[in-house]
C-alpha atoms as one frame of an Amber mdcrd trajectory, in Angstrom:
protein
 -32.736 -38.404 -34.149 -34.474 -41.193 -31.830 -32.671 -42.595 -29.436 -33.628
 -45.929 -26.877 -34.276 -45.085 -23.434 -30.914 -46.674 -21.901 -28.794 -44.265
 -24.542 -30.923 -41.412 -23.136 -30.195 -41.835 -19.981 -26.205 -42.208 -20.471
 -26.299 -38.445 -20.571 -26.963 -38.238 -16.906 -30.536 -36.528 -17.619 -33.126
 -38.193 -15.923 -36.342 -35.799 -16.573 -37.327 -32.529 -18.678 -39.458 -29.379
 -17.738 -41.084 -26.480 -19.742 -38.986 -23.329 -19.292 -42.112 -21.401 -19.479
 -45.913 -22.543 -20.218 -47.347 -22.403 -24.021 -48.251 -24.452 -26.784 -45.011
 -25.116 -28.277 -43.212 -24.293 -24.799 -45.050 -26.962 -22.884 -45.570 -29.669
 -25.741 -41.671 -29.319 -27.269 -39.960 -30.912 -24.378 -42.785 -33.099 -23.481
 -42.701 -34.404 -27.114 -38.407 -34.774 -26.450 -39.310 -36.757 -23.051 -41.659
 -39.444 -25.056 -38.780 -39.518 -27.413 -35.663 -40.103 -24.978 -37.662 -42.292
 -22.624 -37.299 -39.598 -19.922 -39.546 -38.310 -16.889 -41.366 -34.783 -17.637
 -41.926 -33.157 -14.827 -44.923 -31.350 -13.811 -43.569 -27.693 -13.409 -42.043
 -25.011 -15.304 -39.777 -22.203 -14.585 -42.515 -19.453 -14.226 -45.979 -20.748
 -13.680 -46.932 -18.475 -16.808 -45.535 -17.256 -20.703 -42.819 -14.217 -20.068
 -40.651 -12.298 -22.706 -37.401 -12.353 -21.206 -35.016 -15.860 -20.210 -33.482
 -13.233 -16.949 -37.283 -13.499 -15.875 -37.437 -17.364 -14.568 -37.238 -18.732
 -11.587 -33.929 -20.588 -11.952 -31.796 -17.507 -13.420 -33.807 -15.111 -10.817
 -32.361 -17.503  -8.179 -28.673 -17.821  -9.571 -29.260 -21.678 -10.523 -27.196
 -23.001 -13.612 -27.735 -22.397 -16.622 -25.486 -23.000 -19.112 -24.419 -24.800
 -21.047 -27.430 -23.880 -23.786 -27.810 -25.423 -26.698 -30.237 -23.210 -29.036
 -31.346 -24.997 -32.283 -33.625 -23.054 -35.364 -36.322 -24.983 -37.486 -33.800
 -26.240 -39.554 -31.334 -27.886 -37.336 -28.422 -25.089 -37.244 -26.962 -25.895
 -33.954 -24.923 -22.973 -31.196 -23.917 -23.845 -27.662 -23.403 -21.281 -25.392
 -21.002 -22.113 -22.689 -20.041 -18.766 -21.706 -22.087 -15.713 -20.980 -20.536
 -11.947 -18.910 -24.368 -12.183 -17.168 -27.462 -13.645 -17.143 -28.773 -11.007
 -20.095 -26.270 -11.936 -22.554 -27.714 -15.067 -22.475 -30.851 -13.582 -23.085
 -29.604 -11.488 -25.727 -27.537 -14.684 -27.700 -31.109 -16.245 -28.083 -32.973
 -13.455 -29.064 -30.306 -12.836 -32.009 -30.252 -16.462 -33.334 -34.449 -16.162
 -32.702 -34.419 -13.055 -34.736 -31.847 -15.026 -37.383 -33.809 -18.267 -37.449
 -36.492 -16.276 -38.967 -38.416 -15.635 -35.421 -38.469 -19.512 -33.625 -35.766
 -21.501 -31.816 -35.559 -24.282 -28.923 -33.478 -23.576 -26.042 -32.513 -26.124
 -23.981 -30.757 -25.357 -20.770 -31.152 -25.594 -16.665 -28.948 -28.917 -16.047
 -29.952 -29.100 -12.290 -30.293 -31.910  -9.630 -33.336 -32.844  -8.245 -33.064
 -30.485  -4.839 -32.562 -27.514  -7.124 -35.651 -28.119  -9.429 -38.021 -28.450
  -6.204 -36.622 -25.015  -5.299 -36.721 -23.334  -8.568 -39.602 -24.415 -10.323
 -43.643 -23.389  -9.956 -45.449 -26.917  -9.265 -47.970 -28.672 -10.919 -48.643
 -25.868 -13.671 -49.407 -28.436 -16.306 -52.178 -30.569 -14.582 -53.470 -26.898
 -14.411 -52.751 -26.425 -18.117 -54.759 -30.134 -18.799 -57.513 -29.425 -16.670
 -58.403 -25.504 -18.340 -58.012 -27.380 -21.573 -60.652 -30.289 -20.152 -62.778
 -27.420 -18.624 -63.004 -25.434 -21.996 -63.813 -28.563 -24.453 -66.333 -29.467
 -22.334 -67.861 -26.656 -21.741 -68.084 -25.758 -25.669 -69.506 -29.455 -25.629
 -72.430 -28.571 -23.208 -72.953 -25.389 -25.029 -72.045 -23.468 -21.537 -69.837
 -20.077 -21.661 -66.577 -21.517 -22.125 -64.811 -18.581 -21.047 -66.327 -18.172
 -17.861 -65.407 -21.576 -17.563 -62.050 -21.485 -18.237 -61.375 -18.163 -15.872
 -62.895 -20.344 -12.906 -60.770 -23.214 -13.564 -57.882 -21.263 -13.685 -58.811
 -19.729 -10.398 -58.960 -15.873 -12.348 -61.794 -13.899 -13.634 -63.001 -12.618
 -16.763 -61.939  -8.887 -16.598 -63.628  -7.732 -19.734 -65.902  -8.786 -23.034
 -64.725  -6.955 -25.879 -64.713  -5.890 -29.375 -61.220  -5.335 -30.860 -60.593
  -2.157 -32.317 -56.828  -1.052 -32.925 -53.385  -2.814 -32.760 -49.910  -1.440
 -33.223 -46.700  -3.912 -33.003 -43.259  -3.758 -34.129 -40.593  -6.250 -33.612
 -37.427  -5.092 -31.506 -34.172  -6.873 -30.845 -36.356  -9.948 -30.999 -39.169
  -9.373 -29.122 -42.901  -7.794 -30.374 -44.052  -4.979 -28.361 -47.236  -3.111
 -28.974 -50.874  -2.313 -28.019 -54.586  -3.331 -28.635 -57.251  -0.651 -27.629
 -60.752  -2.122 -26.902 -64.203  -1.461 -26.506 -66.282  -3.171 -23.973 -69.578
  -4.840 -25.079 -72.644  -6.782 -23.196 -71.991  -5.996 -19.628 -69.090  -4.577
 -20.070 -70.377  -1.405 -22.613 -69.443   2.037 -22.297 -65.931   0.809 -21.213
 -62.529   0.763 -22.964 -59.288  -0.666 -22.456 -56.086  -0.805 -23.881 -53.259
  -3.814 -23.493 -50.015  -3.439 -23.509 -47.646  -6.210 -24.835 -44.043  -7.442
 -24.607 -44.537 -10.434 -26.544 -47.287 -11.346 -23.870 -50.036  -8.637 -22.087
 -48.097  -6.795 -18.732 -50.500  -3.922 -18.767 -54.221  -3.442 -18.752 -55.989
  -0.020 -18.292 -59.664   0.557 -18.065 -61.278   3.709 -19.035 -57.312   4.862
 -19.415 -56.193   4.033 -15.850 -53.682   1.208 -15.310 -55.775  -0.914 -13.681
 -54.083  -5.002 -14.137 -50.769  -5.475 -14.437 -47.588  -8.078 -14.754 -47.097
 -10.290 -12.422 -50.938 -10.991 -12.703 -51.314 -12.657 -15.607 -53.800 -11.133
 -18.220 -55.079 -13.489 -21.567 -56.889 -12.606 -24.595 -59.227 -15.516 -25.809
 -62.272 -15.881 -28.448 -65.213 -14.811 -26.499 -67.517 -17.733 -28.160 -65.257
 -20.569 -28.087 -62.314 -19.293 -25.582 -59.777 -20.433 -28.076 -56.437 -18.441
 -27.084 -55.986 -15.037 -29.590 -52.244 -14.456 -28.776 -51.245 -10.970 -30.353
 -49.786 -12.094 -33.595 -53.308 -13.458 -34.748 -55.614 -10.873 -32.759 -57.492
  -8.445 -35.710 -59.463  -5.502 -35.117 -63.334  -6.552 -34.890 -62.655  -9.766
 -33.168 -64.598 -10.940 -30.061 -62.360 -10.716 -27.338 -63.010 -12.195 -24.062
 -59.926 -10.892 -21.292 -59.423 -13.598 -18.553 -56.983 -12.430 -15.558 -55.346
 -14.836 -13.572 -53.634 -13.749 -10.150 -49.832 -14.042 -10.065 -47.597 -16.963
  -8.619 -46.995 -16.631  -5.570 -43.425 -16.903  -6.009 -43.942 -13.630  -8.183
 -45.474 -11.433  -5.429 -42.358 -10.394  -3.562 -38.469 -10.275  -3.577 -36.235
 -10.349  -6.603 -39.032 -12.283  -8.711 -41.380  -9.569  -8.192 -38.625  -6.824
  -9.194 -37.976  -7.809 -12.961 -41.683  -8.709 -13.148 -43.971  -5.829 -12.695
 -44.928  -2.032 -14.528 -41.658  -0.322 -13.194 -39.247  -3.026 -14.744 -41.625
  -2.373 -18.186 -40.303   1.278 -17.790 -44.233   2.490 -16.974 -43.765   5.021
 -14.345 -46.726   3.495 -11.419 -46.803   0.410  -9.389 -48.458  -3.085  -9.649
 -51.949  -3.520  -7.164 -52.737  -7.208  -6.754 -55.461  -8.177  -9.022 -57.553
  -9.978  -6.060 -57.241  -6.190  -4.576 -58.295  -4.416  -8.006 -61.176  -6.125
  -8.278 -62.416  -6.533  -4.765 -62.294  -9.901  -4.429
């Protein structure tokens, strides 16, 4: 239901942000600012897509979060207004995800202004708007989009790719799984493999960990670099891998600790991609 930009801002909310980046992460509550007449701010709470609400920013730094009002495709309604920790929040979504047939909005973080500078990553959509730009016009020029892309995004391509396996199974809400590939062009006589938690936190080469969460690792078409997430990814397709170095507010402290190999249960540590790869 519309409502005019006075009612909106009776409710004492002055501007919305993205939890986390995505299509329908990043576009939802810009599409609810247009609507309420309200200020979307360029930010979100992660400065990338991640599985797990006790992984942004604001929880990691013990900002509010509740009250949360979670709504399904159809309008059922629940407010959370009291949680034992910041995981049982987690957990309430994922259940009403998993009962709302797999999609729900969350909308949460009531914060003042001073707390949003200090718990959000900055300017992550004019990113998002100008890797967009970069890839449409590159397609439009007929130049390698991908390679585009990866230097717009400040990241690399890490691999080109043929598709050959995938195994995923939904748990408790979330889709875990793998995707073994084979290297082609200058990348032949390689494989890798991709590990997923609803997005990619582990990437081995010739069956070595080699990129990991909280670098951030993306699966796109290699001709037009259109984003393959793992629910649309078949074996045979052209993959292009683009890696993207981690926030910074990722590479240390309590951020880095519930973002890396050894909070995915993988028994070796996370190298910084920039280090990896020699760069």
């Amino acid at each position: 239901m519309s409502t005019t930009k006075s009612a909106a801002k009776k409710t004492g909310i002055d501007a919305l942000f993205a939890i986390e980046l995505g299509g329908g992460n990043s576009c939802m509550p810009m599409s609810v600012g247009f609507d309420k007449g309200l200020t979307y701010i360029d930010a979100d709470a992660a400065g990338r897509a991640y599985p797990q609400m006790t992984q942004a920013l604001p929880l990691i730094m013990d900002k509010p979060c509740l009250p949360v009002a979670i709504v399904n495709c159809y309008g059922d309604t629940n407010i959370l207004t009291r949680c034992v920790n910041s995981q049982m929040i987690e957990r309430n979504g994922k259940m009403l995800a998993d009962s709302g047939f797999g999609m729900v909005a969350h909308a949460c973080y009531i914060m003042s202004g001073k707390e949003v500078k200090e718990a959000l990553v900055p300017g992550t959509l004019s990113q998002c708007f100008k890797v967009g730009r970069t890839i449409r016009e590159a397609n439009e020029a007929g130049r390698d989009p991908v390679a585009a892309a990866a230097e717009a995004a400040g990241g690399y391509v890490l691999a080109k790719t043929k598709m050959v396996k995938k195994e995923g199974k939904t748990i408790d809400g979330l889709y875990y799984g793998t995707l073994e590939l084979e290297g082609v062009d200058e990348f032949a006589g390689n494989t890798y493999k991709l590990w997923f938690e609803n997005e990619y936190h582990v990437m081995w080469k010739n069956g070595q960990p080699w990129i990991t969460s909280p670098d951030i690792v993306q699966c796109v078409d290699t001709k037009t670099c259109r984003p393959l997430t793992n629910t649309v990814i078949h074996a045979g397709d052209e993959v292009s891998i683009v890696g993207v170095p981690a926030r910074p507010q990722y590479n240390s402290g309590k951020p880095f600790s519930v973002m890396n190999p050894r909070y995915y249960n993988f028994e070796f540590d996370h190298v910084p991609m920039k280090e990896v790869l020699g760069k």
